[in-house]
Short mmCIF file of C-alpha atoms in Angstrom, two decimals:
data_model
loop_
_atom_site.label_atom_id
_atom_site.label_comp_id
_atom_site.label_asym_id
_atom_site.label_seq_id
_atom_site.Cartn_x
_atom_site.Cartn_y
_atom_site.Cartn_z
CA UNK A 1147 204.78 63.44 -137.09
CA UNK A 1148 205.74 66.47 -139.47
CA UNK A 1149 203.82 69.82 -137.68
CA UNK A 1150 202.63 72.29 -140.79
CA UNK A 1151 203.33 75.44 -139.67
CA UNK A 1152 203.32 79.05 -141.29
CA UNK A 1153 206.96 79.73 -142.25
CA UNK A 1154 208.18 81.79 -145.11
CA UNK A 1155 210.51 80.53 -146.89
CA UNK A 1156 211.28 83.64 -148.14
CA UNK A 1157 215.51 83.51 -148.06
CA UNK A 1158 216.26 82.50 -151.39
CA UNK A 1159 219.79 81.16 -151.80
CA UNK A 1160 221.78 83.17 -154.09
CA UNK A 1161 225.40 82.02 -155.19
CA UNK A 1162 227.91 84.79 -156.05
CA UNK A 1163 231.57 85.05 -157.12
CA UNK A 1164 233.65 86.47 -154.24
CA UNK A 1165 236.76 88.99 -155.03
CA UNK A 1166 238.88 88.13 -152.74
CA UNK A 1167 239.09 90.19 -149.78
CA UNK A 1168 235.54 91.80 -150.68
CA UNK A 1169 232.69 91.78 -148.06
CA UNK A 1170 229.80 91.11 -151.02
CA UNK A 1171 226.00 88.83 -150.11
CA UNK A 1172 225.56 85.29 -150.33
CA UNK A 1173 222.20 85.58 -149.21
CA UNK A 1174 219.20 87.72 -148.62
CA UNK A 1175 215.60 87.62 -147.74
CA UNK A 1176 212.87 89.46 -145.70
CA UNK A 1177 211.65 89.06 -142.42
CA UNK A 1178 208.55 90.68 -140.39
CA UNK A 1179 210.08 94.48 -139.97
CA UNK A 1180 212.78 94.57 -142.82
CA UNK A 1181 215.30 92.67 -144.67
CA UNK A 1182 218.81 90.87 -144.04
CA UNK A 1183 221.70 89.92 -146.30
CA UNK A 1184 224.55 87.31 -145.32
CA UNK A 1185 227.75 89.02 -146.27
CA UNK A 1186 231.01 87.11 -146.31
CA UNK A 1187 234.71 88.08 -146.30
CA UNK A 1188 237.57 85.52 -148.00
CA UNK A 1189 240.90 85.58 -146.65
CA UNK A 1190 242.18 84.52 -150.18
CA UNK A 1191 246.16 84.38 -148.71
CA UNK A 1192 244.86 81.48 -145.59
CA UNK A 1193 243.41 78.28 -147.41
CA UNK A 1194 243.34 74.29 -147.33
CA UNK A 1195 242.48 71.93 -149.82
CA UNK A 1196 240.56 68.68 -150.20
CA UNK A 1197 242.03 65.36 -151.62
CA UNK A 1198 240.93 66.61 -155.01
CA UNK A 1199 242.73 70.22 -155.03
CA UNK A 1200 239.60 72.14 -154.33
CA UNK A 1201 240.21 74.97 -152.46
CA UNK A 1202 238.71 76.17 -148.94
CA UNK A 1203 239.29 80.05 -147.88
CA UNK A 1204 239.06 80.99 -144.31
CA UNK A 1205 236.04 83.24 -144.41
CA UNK A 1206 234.42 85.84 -142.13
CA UNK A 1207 230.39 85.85 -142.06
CA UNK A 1208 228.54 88.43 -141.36
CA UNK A 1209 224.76 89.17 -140.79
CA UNK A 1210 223.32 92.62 -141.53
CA UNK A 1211 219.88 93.38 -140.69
CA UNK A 1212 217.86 96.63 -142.08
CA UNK A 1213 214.77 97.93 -141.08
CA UNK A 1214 213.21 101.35 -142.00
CA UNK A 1215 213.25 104.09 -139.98
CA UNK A 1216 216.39 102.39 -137.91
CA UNK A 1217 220.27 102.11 -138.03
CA UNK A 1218 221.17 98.83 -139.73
CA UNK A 1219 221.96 96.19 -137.43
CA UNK A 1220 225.42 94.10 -138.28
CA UNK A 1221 226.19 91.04 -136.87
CA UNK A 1222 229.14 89.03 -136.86
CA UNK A 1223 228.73 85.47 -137.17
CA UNK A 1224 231.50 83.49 -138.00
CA UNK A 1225 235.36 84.50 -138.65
CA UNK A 1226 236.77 80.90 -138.55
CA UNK A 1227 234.99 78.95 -140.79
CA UNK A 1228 236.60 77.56 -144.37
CA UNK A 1229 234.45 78.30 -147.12
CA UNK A 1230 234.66 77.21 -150.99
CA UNK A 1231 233.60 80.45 -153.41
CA UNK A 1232 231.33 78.51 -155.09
CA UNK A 1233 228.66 77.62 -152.13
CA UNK A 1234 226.17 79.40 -151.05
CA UNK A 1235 224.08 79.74 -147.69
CA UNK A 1236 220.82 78.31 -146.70
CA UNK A 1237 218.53 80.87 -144.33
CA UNK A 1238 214.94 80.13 -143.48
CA UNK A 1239 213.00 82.69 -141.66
CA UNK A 1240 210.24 81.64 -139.01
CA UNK A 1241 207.89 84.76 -138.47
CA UNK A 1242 206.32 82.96 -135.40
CA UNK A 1243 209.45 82.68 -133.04
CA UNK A 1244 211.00 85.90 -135.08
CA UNK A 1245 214.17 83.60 -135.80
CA UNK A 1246 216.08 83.52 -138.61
CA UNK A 1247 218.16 80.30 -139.09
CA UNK A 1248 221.05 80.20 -141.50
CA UNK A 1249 223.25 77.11 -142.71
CA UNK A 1250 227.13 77.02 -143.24
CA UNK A 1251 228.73 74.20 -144.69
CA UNK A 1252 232.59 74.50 -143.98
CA UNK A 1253 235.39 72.24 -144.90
CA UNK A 1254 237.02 70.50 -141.80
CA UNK A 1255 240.12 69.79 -143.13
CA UNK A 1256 240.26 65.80 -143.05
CA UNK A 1257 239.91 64.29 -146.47
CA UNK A 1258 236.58 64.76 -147.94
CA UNK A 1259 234.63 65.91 -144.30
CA UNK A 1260 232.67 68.80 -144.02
CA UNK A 1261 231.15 70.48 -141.26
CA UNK A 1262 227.37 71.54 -141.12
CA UNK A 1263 227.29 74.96 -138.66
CA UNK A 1264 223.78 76.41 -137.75
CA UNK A 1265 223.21 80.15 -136.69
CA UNK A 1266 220.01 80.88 -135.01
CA UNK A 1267 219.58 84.67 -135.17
CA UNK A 1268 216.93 86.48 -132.35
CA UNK A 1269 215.61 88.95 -134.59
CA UNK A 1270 214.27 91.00 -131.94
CA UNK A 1271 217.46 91.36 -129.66
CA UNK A 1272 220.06 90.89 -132.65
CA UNK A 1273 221.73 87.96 -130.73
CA UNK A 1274 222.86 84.39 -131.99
CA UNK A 1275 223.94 80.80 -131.19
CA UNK A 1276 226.13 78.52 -133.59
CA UNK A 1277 225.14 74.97 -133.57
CA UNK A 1278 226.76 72.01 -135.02
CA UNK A 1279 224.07 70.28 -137.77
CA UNK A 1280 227.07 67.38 -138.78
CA UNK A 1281 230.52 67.22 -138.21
CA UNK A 1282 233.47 65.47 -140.39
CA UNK A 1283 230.47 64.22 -142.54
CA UNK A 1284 230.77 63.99 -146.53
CA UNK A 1285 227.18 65.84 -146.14
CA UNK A 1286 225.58 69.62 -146.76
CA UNK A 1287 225.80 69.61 -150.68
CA UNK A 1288 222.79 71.21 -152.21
CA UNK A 1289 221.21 72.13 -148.90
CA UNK A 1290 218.37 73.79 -148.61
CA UNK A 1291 215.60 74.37 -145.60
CA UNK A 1292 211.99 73.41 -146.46
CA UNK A 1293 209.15 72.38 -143.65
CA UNK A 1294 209.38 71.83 -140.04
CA UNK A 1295 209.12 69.39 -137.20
CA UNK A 1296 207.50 70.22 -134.15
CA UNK A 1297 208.43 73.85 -134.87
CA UNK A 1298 212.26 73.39 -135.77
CA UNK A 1299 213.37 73.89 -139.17
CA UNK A 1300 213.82 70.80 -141.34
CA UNK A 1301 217.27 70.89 -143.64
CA UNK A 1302 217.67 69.13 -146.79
CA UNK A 1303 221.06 68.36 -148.00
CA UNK A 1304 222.88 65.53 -150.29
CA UNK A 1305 225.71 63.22 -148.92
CA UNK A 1306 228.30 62.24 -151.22
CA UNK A 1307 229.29 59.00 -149.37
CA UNK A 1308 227.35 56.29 -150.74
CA UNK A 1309 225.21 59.24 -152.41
CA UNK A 1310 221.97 59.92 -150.11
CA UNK A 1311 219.23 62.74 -149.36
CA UNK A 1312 219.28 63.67 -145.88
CA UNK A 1313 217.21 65.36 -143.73
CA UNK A 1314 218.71 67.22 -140.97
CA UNK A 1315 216.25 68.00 -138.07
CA UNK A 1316 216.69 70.70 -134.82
CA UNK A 1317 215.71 69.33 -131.98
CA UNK A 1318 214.21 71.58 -128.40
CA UNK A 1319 217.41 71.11 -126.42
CA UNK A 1320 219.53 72.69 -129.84
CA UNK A 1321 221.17 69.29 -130.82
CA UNK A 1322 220.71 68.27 -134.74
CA UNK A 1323 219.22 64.85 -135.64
CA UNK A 1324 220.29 63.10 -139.27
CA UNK A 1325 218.81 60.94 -141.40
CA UNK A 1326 219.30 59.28 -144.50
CA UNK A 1327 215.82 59.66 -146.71
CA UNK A 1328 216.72 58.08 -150.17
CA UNK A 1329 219.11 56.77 -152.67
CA UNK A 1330 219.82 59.24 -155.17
CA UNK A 1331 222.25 60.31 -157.73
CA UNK A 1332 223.91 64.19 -157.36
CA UNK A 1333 222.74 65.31 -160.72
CA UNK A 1334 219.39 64.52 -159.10
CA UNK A 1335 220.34 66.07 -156.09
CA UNK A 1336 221.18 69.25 -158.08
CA UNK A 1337 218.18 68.89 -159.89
CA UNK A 1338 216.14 69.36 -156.99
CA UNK A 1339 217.95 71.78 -155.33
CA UNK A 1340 217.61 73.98 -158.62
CA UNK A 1341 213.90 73.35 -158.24
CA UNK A 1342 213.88 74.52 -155.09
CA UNK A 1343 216.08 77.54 -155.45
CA UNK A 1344 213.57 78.74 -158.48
CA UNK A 1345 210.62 77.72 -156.60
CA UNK A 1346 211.71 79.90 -153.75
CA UNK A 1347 212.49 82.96 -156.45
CA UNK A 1348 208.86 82.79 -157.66
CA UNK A 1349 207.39 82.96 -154.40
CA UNK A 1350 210.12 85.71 -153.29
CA UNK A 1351 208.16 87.83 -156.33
CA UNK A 1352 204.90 86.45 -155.59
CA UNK A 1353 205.26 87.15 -152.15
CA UNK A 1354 203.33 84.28 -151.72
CA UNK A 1355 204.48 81.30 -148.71
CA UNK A 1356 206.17 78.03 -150.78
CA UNK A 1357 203.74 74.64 -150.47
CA UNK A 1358 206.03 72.98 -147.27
CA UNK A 1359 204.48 69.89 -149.28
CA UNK A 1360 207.25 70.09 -151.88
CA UNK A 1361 209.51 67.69 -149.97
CA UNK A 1362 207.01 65.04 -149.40
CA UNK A 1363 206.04 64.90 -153.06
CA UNK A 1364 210.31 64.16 -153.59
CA UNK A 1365 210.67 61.71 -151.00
CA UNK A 1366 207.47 59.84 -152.68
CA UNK A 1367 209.43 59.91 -156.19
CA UNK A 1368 212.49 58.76 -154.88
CA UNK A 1369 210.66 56.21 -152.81
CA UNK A 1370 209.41 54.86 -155.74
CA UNK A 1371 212.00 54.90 -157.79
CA UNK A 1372 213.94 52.72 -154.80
CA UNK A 1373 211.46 50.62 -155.00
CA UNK A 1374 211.51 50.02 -158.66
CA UNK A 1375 215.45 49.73 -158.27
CA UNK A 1376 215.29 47.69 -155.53
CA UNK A 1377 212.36 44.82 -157.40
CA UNK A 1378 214.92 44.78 -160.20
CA UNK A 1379 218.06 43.93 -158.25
CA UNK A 1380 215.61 41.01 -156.22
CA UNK A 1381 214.36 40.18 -159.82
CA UNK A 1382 218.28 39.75 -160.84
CA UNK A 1383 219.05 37.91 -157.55
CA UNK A 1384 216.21 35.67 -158.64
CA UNK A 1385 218.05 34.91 -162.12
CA UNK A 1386 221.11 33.81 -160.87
CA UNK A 1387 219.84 31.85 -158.31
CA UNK A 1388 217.66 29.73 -160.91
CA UNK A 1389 220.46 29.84 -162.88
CA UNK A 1390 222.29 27.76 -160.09
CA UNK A 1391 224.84 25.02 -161.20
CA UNK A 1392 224.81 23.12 -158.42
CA UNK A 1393 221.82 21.37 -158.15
CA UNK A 1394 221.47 20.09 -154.63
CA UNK A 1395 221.78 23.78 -153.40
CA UNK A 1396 219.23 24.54 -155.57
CA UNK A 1397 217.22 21.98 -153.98
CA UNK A 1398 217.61 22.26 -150.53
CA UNK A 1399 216.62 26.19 -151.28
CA UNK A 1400 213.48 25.23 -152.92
CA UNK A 1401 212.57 23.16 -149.87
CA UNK A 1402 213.52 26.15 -147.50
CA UNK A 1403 211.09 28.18 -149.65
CA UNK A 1404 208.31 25.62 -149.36
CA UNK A 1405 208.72 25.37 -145.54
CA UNK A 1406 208.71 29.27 -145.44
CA UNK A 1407 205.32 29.04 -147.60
CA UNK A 1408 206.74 30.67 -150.74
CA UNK A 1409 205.62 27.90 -153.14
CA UNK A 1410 205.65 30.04 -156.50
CA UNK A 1411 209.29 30.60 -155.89
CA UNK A 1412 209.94 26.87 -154.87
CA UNK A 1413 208.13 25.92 -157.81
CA UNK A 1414 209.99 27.69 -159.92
CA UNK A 1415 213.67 26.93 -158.50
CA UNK A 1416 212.13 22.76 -159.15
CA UNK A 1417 211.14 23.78 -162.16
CA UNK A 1418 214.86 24.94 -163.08
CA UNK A 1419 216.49 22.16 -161.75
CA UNK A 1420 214.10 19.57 -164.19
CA UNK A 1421 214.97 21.70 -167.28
CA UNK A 1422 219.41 22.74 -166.17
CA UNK A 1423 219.91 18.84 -165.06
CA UNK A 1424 217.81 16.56 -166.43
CA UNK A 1425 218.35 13.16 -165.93
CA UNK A 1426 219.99 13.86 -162.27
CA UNK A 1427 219.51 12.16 -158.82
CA UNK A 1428 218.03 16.01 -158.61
CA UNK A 1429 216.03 16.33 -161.32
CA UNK A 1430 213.88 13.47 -160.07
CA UNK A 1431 213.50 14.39 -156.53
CA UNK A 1432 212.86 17.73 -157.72
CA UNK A 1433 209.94 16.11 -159.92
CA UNK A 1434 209.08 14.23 -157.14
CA UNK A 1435 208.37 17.72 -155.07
CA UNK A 1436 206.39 19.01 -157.73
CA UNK A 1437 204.16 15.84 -157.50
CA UNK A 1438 203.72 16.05 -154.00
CA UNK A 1439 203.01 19.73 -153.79
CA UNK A 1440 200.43 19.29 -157.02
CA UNK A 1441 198.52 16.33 -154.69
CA UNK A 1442 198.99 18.58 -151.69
CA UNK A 1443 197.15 21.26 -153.51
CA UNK A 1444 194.68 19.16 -155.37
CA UNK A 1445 193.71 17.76 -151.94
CA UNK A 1446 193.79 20.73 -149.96
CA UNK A 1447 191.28 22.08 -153.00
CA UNK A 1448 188.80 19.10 -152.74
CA UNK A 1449 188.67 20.16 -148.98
CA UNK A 1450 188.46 23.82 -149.38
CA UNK A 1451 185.59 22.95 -151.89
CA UNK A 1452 183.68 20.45 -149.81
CA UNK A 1453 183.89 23.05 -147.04
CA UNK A 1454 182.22 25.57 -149.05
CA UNK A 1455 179.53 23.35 -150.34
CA UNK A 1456 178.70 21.88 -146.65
CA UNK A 1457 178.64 25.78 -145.55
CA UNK A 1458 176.41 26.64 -148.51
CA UNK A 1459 173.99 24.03 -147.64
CA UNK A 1460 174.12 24.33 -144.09
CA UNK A 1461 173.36 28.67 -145.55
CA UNK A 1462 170.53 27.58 -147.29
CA UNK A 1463 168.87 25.08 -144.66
CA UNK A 1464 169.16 28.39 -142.30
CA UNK A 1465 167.38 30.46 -144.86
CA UNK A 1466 164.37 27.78 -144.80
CA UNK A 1467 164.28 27.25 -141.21
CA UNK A 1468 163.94 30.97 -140.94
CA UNK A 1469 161.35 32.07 -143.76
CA UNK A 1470 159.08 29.00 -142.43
CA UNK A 1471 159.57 30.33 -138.69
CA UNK A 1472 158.02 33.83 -140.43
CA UNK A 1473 155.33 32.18 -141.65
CA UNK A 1474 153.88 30.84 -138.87
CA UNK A 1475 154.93 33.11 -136.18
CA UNK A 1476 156.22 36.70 -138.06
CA UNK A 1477 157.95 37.17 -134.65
CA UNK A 1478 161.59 38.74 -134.39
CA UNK A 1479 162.87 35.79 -132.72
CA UNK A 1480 162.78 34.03 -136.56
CA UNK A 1481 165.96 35.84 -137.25
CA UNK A 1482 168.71 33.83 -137.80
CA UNK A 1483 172.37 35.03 -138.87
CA UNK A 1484 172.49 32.66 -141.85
CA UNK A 1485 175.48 34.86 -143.59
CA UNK A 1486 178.02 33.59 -141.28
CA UNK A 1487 177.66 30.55 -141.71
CA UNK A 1488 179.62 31.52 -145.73
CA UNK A 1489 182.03 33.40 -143.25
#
């Protein structure tokens, strides 16, 4: 169960161009008493690469924290971590527990896996732990925070392996739970996270707190469209199996079907076999079925329909029994329950 609570999302995630060897901000936001801004350094001389040639520069993070009136806190985070130019970071702020949680993705070295590195910043005492989200996971792209569960931030991120949303939830004890949400494509996973990042800008100048409903209203598209996706590929399934060319498989399924009360399908897979092989040992015992199920039915009508008229007239017999009782009597103890007896 997903706990609303009050937390400004107020870190908007910025991407910048890094000159190598220049401390410049990634990201920046407020919290209660001030501001912050992530700052990292790229070593651009120490780098690895992915399969496809993109490059991965160690890089030193660093958290600086200004209030007014007071020296300007800074932080070191991170000096080991292997960072792509072109990603950002994802903060959330949580004014209730004065934290300020920041997300890292960093490459790990081993094909295509990244790793997915937390910072949870004490923004009273200016102290920090770093806690692994993912590790060696094709995961993080597009991340952003948005909601909370039982008063732990709730990441959002896309996985390029077999292209899912996930949801990356802290748990009490500091561990990181993930799940896959929904099938999606990553130009729709860059959609949203576009719609996010501006959606976070307005309220940034509103100075308002972002609906934590924003999620919920994605995960119900993308639901959908899943199930859309997933009627057509049953709906396709379907096709080819009526479109069967071997006939006693087609039959014996039909009969499965029946057994497991799914007659409109079995109908329709005896229906097949009559029009794709007439004139077969098949055909007719398919024909046969259809007989059978039609008498079945016709029968299982006639007693349907006999029960309802003995119930009706057994209905309205109670009805007289109990308006004569009235008559005579106009005692309580006329009542009769005549209504379930249509039940």
């Amino acid at each position: 169960m997903t706990r609303k609570i009050s937390i400004c999302l107020l870190a908007v995630f910025y991407l910048f161009y890094l000159p190598a060897g220049e401390a410049s901000p990634i990201s920046s936001g407020r919290i209660d008493d001030g501001t912050f801004e992530v700052l990292r350094q790229i070593d651009s001389s120490v780098y690895t690469e992915n399969p496809d040639k993109t490059k991965f520069f160690k890089t030193t993070i660093t958290l600086e924290i200004e209030r007014p009136n007071r020296q300007s806190k800074k932080i070191l985070l991170d000096d080991d971590i292997y960072i792509n130019d072109d990603i950002g970071i994802s903060s959330i702020y949580d004014p209730i527990a004065k934290k300020l949680t920041l997300f890292v993705l960093s490459y790990s070295g081993a094909s295509y896996a990244m790793n997915g590195f937390s910072y949870r910043v004490e923004c009273q005492n200016n102290s920090f732990t770093k806690e692994v989200v993912f590790s060696k996971e094709n995961d993080g792209w597009f991340s952003y925070f948005g909601g909370a569960e039982s008063g732990n931030p709730v990441l959002w991120h896309f996985s390029f392996y077999n292209y899912w949303q996930m949801r990356s939830v802290r748990n009490a004890n500091g561990t990181w739970s993930t799940y896959k949400e929904y099938k999606i494509e990553p130009s729709q996973a860059a959609e949203i996270f576009q719609k996010r990042r501006l959606f976070l800008i307005a309220s940034e100048m509103d100075k308002q707190t972002p609906s934590e409903s924003y999620e919920e209203r994605e995960i119900s598209v993308q639901n959908e469209k899943a199930r859309v996706i997933n009627e057509k590929a049953q709906k396709a399934a379907w096709a080819a199996e009526l479109n069967g060319k071997n006939p006693q498989a087609m039959y014996l399924k039909a009969g499965k079907l029946m057994r497991n009360g799914e007659k409109s399908k079995a109908t329709e897979l005896y229906e097949a076999i009559i029009a794709r092989h007439a004139g077969s040992v098949w055909a007719v015992k398919a024909s046969d079925q259809l007989d059978q199920s039609q008498r079945e039915s016709s029968v299982r009508e006639s007693v349907d329909r006999a029960g309802r008229d003995a119930a009706m007239r057994a209905y309205e017999q109670c009805i007289h029994e109990e308006r004569r009782c009235l008559g005579h009597t106009n005692q309580a103890s006329c009542f009769r329950n005549c209504r379930s007896l249509l039940n």
